[in-house]
N, CA, C and O atoms as a MOPAC input file, in Angstrom:
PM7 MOZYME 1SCF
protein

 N     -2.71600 1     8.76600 1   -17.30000 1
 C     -2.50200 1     7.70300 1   -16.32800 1
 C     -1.22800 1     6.93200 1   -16.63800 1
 O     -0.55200 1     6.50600 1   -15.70100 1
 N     -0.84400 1     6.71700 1   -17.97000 1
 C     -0.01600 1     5.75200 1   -18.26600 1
 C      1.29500 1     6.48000 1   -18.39300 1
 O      2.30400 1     5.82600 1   -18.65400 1
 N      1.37900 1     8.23600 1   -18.17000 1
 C      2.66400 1     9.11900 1   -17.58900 1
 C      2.46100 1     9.19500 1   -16.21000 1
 O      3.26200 1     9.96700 1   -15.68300 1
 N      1.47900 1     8.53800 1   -15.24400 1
 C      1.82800 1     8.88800 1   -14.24400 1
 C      2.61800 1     7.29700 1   -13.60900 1
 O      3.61400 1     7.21400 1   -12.89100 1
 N      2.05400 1     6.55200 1   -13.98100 1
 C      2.83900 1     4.61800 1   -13.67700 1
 C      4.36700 1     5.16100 1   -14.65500 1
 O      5.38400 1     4.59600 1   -14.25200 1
 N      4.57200 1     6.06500 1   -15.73200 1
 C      5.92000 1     5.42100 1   -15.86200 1
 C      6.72500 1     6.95000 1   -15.07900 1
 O      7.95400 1     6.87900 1   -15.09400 1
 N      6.18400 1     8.15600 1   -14.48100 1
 C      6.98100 1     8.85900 1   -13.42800 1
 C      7.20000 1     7.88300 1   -12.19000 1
 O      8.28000 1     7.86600 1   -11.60000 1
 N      6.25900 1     7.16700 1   -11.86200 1
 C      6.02200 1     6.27300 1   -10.31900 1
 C      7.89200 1     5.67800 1   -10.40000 1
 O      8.83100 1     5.92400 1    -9.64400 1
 N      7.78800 1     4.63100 1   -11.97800 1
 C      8.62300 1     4.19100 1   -12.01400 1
 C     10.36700 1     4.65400 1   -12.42300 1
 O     11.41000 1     4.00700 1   -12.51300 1
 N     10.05400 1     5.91500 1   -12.57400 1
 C     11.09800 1     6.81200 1   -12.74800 1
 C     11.76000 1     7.76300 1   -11.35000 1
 O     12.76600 1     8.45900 1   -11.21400 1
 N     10.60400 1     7.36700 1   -10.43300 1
 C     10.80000 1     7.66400 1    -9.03400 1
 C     10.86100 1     9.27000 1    -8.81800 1
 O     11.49700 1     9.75300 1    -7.88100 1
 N     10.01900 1    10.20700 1    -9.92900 1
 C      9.35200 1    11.21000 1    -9.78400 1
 C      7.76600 1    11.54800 1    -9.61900 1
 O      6.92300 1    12.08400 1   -10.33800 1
 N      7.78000 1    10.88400 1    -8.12400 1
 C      6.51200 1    10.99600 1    -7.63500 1
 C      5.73500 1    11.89000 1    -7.58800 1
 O      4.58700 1    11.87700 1    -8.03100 1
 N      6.30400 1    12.79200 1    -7.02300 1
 C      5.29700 1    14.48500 1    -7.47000 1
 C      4.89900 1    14.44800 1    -8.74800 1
 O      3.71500 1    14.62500 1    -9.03300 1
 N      5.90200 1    14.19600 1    -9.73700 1
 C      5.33200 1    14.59000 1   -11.39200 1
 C      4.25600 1    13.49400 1   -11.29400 1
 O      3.23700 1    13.82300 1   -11.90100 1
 N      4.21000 1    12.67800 1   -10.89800 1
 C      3.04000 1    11.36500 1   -11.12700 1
 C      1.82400 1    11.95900 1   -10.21700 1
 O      0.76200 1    11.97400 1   -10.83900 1
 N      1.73700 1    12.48300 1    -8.79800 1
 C      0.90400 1    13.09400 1    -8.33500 1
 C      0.40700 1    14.10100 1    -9.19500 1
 O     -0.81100 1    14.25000 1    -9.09600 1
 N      0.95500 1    14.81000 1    -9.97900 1
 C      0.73300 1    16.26800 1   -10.57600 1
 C     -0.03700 1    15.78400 1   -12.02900 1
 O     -0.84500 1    16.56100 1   -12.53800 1
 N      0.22300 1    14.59200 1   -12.60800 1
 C     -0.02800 1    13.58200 1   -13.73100 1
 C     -1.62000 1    13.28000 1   -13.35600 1
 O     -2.66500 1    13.84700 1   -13.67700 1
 N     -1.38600 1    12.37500 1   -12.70800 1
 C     -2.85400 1    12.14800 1   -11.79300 1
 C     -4.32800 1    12.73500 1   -11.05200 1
 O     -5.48000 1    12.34400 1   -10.86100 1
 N     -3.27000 1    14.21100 1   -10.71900 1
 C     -4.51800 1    14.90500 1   -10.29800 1
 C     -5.73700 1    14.67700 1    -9.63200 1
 O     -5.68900 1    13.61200 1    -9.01700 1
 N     -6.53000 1    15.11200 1    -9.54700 1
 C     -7.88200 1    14.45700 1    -8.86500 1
 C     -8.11200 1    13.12100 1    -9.27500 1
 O     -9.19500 1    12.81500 1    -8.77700 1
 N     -7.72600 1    12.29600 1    -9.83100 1
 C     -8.31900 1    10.79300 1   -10.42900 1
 C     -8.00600 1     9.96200 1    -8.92700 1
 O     -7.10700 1    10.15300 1    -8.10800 1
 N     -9.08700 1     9.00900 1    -8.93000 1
 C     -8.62200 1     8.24600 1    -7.28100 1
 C     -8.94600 1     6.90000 1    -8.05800 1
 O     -9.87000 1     6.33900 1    -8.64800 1
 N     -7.14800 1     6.66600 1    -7.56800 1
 C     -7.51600 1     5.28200 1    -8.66000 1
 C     -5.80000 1     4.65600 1    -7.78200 1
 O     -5.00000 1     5.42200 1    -7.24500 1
 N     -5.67600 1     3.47800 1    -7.85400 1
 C     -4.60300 1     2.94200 1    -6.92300 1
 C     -2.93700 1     3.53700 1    -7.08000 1
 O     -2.15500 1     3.76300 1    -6.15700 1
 N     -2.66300 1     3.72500 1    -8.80500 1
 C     -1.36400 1     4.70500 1    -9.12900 1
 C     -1.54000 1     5.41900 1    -8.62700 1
 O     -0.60000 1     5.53900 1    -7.84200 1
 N     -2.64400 1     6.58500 1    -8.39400 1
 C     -2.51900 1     8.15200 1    -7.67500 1
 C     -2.42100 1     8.07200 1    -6.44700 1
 O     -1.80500 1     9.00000 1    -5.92200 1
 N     -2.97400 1     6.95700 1    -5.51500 1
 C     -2.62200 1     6.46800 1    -4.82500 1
 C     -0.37000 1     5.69200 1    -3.75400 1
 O      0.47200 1     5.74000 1    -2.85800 1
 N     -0.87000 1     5.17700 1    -5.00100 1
 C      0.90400 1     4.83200 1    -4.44700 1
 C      1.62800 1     5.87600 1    -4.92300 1
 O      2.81600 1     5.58100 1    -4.79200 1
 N      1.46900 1     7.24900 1    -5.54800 1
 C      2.45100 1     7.76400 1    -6.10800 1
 C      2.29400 1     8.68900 1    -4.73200 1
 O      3.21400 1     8.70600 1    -3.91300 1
 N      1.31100 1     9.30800 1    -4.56600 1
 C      1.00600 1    10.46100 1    -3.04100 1
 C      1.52600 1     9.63400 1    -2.15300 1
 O      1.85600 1    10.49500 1    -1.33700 1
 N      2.02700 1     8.13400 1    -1.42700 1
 C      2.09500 1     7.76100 1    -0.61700 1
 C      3.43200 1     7.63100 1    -0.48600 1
 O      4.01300 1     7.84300 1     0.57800 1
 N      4.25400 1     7.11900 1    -2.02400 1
 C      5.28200 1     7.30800 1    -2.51200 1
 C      6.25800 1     8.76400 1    -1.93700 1
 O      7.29400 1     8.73300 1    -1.27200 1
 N      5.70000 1     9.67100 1    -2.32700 1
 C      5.54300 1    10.97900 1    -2.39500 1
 C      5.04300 1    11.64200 1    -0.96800 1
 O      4.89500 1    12.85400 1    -0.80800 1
 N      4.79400 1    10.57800 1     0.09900 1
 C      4.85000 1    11.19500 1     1.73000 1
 C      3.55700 1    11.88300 1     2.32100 1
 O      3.42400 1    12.54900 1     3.34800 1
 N      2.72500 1    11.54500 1     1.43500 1
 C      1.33100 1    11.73100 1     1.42200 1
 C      0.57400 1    10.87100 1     2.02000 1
 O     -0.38300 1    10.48100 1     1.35100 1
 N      0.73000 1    10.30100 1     3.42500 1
 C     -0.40000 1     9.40400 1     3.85100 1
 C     -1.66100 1     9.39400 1     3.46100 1
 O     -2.23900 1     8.68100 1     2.64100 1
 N     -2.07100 1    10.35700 1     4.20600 1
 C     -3.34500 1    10.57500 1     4.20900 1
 C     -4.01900 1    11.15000 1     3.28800 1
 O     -5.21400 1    11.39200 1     3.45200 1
 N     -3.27700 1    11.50900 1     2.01400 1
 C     -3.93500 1    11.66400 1     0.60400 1
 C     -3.85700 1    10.27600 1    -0.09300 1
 O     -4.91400 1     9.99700 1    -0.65800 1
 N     -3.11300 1     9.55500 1    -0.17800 1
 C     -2.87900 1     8.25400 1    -0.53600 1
 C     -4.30600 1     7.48700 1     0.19500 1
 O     -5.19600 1     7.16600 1    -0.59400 1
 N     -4.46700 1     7.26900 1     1.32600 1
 C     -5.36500 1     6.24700 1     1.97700 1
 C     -6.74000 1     7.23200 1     1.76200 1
 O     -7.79700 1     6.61300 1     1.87500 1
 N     -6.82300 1     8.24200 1     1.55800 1
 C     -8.43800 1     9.01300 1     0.76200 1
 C     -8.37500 1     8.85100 1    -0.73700 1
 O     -9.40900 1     8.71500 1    -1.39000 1
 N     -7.20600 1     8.86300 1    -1.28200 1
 C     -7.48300 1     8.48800 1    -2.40500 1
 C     -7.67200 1     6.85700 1    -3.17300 1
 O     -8.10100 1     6.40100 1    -4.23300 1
 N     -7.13900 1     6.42000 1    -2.06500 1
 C     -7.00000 1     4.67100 1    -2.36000 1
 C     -9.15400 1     4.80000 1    -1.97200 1
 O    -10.03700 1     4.72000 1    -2.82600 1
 N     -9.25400 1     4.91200 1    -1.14400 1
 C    -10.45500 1     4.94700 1    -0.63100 1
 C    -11.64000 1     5.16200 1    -1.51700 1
 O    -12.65000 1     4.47200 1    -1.38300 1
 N    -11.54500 1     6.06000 1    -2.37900 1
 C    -12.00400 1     6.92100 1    -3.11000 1
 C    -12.26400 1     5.87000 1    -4.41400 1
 O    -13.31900 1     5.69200 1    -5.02200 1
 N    -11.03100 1     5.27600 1    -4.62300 1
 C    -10.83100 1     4.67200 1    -6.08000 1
 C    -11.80900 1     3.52400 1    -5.92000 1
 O    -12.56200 1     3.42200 1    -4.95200 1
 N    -11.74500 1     2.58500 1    -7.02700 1
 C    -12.84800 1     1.23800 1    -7.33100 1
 C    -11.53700 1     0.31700 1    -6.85900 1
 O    -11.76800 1    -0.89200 1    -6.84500 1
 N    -10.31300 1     0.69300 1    -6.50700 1
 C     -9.35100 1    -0.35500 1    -6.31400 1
 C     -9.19600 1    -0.77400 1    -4.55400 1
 O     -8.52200 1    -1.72800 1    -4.16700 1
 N     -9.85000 1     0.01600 1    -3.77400 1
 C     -9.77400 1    -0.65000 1    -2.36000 1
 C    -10.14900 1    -1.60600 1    -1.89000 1
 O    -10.17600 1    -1.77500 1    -0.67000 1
 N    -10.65200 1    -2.73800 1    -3.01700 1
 C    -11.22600 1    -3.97900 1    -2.71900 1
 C    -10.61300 1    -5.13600 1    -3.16400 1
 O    -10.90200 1    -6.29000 1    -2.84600 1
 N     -9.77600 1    -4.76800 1    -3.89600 1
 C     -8.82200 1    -5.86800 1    -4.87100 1
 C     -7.71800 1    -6.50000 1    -3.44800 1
 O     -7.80500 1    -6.03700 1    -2.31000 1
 N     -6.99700 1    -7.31700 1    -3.74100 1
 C     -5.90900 1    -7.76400 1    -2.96500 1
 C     -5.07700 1    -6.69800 1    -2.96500 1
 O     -4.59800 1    -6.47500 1    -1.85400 1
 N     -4.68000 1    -5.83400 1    -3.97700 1
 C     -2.86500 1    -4.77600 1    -3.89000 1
 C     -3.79900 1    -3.66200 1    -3.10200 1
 O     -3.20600 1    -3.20200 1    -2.12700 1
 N     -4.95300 1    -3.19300 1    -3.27600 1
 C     -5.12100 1    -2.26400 1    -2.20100 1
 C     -5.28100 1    -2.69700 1    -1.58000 1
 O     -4.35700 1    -2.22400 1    -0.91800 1
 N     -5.98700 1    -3.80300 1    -0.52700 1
 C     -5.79800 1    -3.63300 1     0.72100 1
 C     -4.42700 1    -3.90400 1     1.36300 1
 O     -4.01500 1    -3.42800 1     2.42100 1
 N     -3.81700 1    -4.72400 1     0.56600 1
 C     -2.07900 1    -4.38900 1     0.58500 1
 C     -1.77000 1    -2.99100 1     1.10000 1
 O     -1.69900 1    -2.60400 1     2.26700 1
 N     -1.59300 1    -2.28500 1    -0.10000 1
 C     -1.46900 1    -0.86400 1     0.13300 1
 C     -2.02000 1     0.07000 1     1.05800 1
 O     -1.32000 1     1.04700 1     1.32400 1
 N     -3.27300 1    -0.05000 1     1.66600 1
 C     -3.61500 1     0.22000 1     2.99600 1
 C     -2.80800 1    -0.47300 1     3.84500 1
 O     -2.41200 1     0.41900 1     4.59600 1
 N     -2.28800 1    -1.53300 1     4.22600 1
 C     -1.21400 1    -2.07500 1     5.10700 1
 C     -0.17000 1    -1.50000 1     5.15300 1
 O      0.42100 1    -1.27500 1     6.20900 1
 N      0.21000 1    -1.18600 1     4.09400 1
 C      1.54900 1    -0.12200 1     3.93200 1
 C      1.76600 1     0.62800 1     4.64300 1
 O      2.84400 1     0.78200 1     5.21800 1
 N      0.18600 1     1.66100 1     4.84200 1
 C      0.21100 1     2.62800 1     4.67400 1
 C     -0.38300 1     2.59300 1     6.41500 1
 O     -0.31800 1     3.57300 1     7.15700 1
 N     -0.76900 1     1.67000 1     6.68600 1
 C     -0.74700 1     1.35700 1     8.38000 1
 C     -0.02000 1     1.06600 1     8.93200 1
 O     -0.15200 1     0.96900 1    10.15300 1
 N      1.45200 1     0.69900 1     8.10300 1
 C      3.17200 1     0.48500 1     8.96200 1
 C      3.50300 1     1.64400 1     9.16300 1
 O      3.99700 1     2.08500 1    10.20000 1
 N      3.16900 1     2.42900 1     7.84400 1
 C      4.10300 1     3.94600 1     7.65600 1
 C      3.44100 1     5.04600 1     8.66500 1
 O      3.87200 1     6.17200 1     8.91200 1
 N      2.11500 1     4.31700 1     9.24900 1
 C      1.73300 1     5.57400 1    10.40700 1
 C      1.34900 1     4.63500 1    11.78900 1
 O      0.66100 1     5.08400 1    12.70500 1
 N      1.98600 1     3.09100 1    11.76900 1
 C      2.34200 1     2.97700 1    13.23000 1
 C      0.78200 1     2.64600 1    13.65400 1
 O      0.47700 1     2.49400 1    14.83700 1
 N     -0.18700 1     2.54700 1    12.57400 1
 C     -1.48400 1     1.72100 1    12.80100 1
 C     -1.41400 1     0.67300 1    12.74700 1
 O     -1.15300 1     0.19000 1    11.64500 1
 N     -1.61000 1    -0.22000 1    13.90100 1
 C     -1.21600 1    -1.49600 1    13.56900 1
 C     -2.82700 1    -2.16100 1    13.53100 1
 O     -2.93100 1    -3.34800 1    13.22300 1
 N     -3.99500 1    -1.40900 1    13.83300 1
 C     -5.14300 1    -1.76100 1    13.01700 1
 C     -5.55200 1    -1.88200 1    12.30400 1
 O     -6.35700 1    -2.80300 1    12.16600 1
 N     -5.24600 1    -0.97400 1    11.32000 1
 C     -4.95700 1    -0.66000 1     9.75500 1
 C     -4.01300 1    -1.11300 1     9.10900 1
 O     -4.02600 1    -0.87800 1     7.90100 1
 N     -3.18200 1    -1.69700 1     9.52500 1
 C     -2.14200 1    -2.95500 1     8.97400 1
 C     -2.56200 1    -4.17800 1     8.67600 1
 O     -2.62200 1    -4.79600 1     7.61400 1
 N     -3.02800 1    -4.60300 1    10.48600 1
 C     -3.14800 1    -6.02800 1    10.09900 1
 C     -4.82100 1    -6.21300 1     9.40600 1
 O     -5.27200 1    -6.74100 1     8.39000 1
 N     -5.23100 1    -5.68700 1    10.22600 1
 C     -6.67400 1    -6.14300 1     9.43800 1
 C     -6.84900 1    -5.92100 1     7.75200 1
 O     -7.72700 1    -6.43900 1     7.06400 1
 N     -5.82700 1    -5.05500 1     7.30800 1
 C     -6.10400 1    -4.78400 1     5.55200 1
 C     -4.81500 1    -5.88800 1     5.35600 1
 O     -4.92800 1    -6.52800 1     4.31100 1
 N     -3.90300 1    -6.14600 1     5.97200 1
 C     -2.92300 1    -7.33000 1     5.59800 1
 C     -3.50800 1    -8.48800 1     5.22400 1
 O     -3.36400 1    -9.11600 1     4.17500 1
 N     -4.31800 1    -8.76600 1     6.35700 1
 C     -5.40800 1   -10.51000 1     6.55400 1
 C     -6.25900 1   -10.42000 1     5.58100 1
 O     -6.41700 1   -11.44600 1     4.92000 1
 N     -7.08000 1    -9.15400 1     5.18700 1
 C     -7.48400 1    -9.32800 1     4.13300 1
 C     -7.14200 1    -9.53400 1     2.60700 1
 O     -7.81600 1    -9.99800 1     1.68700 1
 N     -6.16000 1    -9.14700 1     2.64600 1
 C     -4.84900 1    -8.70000 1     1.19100 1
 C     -4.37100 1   -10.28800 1     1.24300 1
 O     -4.23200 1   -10.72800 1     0.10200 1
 N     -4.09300 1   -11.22500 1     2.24900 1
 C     -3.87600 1   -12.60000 1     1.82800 1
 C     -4.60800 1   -13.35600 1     1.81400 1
 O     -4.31400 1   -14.49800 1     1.45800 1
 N     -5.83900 1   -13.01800 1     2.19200 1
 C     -7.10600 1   -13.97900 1     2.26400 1
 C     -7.50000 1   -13.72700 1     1.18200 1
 O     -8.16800 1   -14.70000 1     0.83100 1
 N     -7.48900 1   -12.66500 1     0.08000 1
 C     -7.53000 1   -12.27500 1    -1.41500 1
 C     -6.83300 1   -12.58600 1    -2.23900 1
 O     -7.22600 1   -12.89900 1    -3.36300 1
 N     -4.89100 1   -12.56500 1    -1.64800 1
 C     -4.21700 1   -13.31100 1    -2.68600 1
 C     -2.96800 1   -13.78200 1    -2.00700 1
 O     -2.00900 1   -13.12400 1    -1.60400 1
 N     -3.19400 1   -15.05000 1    -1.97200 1
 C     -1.75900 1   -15.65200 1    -0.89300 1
 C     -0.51600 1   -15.44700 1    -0.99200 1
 O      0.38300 1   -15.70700 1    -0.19300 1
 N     -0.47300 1   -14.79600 1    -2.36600 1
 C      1.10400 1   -14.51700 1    -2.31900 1
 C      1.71200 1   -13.49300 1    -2.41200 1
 O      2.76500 1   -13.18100 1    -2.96800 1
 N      0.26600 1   -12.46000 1    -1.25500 1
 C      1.18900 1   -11.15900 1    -1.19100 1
 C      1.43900 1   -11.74400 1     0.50400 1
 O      1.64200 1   -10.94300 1     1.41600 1
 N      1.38400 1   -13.23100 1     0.72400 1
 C      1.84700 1   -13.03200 1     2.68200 1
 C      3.48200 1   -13.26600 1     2.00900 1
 O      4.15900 1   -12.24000 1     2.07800 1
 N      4.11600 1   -14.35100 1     1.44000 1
 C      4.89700 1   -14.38500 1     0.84000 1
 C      5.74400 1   -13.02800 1     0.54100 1
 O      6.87100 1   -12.79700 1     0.97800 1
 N      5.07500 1   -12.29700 1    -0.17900 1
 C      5.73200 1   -11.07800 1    -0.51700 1
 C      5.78000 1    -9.83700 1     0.46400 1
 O      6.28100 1    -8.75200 1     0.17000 1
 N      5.17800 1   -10.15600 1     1.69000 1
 C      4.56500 1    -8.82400 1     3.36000 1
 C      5.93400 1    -9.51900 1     4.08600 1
 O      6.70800 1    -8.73500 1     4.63600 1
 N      6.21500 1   -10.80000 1     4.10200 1
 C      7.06200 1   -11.59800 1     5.20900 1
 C      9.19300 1   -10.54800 1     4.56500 1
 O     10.25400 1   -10.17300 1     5.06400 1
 N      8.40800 1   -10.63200 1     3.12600 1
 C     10.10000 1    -9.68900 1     2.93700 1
 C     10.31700 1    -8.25200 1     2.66700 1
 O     11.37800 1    -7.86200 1     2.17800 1
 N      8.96500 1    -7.13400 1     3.08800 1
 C      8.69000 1    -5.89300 1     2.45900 1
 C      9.08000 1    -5.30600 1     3.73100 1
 O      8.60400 1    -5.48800 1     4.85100 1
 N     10.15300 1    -4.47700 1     3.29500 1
 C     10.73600 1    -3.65900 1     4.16400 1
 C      9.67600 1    -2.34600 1     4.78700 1
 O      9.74100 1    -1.46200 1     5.64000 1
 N      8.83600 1    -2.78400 1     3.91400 1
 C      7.54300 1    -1.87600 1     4.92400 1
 C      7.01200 1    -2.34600 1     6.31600 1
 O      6.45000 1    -1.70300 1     7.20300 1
 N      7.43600 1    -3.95200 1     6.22000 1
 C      6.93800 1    -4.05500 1     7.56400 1
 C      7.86300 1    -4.64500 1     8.33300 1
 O      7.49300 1    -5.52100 1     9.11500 1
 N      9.00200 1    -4.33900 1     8.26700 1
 C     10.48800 1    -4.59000 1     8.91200 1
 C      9.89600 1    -4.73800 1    10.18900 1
 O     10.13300 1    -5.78900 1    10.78500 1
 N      9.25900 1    -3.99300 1    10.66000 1
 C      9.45400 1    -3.56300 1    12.39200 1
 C      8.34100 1    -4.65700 1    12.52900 1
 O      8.51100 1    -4.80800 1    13.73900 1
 N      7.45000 1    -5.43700 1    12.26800 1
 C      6.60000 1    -5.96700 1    12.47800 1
 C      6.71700 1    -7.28500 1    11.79200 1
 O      5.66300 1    -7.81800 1    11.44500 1
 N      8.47400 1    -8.22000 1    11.40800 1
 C      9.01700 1    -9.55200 1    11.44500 1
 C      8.59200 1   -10.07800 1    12.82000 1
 O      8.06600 1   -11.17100 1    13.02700 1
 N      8.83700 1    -9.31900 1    13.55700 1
 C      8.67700 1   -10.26700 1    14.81900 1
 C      7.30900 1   -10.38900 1    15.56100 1
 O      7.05600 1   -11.07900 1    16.54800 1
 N      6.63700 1    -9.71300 1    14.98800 1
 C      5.35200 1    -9.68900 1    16.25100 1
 C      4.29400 1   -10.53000 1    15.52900 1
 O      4.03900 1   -10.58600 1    14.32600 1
 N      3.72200 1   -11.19400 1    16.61100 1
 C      2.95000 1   -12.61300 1    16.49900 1
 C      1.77800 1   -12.49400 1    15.57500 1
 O      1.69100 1   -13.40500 1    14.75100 1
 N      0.68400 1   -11.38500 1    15.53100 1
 C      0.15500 1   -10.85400 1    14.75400 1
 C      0.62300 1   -11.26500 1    13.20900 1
 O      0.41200 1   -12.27000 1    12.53000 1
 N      1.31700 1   -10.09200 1    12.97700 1
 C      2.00000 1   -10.54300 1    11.41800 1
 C      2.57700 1   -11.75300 1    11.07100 1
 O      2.82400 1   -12.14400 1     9.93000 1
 N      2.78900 1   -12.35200 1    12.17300 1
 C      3.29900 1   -13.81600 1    11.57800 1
 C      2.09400 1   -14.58000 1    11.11500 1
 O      2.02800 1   -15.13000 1    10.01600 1
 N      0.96600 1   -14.58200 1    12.18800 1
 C      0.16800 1   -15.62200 1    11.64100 1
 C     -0.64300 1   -15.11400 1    10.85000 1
 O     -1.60900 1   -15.70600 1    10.36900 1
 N     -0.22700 1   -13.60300 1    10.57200 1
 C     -1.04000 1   -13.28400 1     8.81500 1
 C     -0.32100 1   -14.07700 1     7.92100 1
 O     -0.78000 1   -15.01800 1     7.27300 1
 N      1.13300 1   -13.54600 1     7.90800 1
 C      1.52300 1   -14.03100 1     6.35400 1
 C      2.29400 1   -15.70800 1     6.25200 1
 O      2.93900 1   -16.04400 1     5.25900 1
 N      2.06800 1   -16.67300 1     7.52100 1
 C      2.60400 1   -18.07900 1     7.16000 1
 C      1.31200 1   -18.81200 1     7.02700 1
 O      1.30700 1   -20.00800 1     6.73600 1

């Protein structure tokens, strides 16, 4: 686990997917999602004990910009700041949700 967080951060995501393997846990997670894997990322986020914390349901938001769900955005967004306020703070500047600065929704998640 602790070669697959420092491939994540070496920005060899496959080797961190390949590190990880079957484990469903939030790294194996961001590294497959990292790595262009939606929908292994959001079964494996799913899967893990981490889809309840604030950074996963974060990371399900992510992962509802990156496929244009904007159900699966906001509703795991609202929850992700109603868990920890200063990921609205940190959603208002994440180029994950560039396209969704302006729409009324995301605003009155993250102010």
């Amino acid at each position: 686990a602790n070669q697959g967080a420092i491939k994540i951060k070496e920005g060899k995501y496959q080797e961190a997917v390949d590190m990880y393997g079957s484990t469903p846990c939030f790294n194996a997670a961001l590294a497959k999602l990292l790595n262009g894997d939606v929908n292994g990322a959001l079964n494996t986020l799913t899967e893990s004990e981490d889809p309840n914390d604030a950074l996963g349901y974060y990371l399900k938001a992510i992962i509802g910009a990156r496929t244009s769900n904007t159900d699966l955005l906001f509703t795991n967004l609202r929850t992700a700041v109603l868990k920890d306020a200063k990921l609205g703070a940190k959603a208002k500047k994440d180029i994950e949700f560039v396209k969704y600065f302006d729409d009324a929704t995301f605003k009155s998640i993250v102010q």
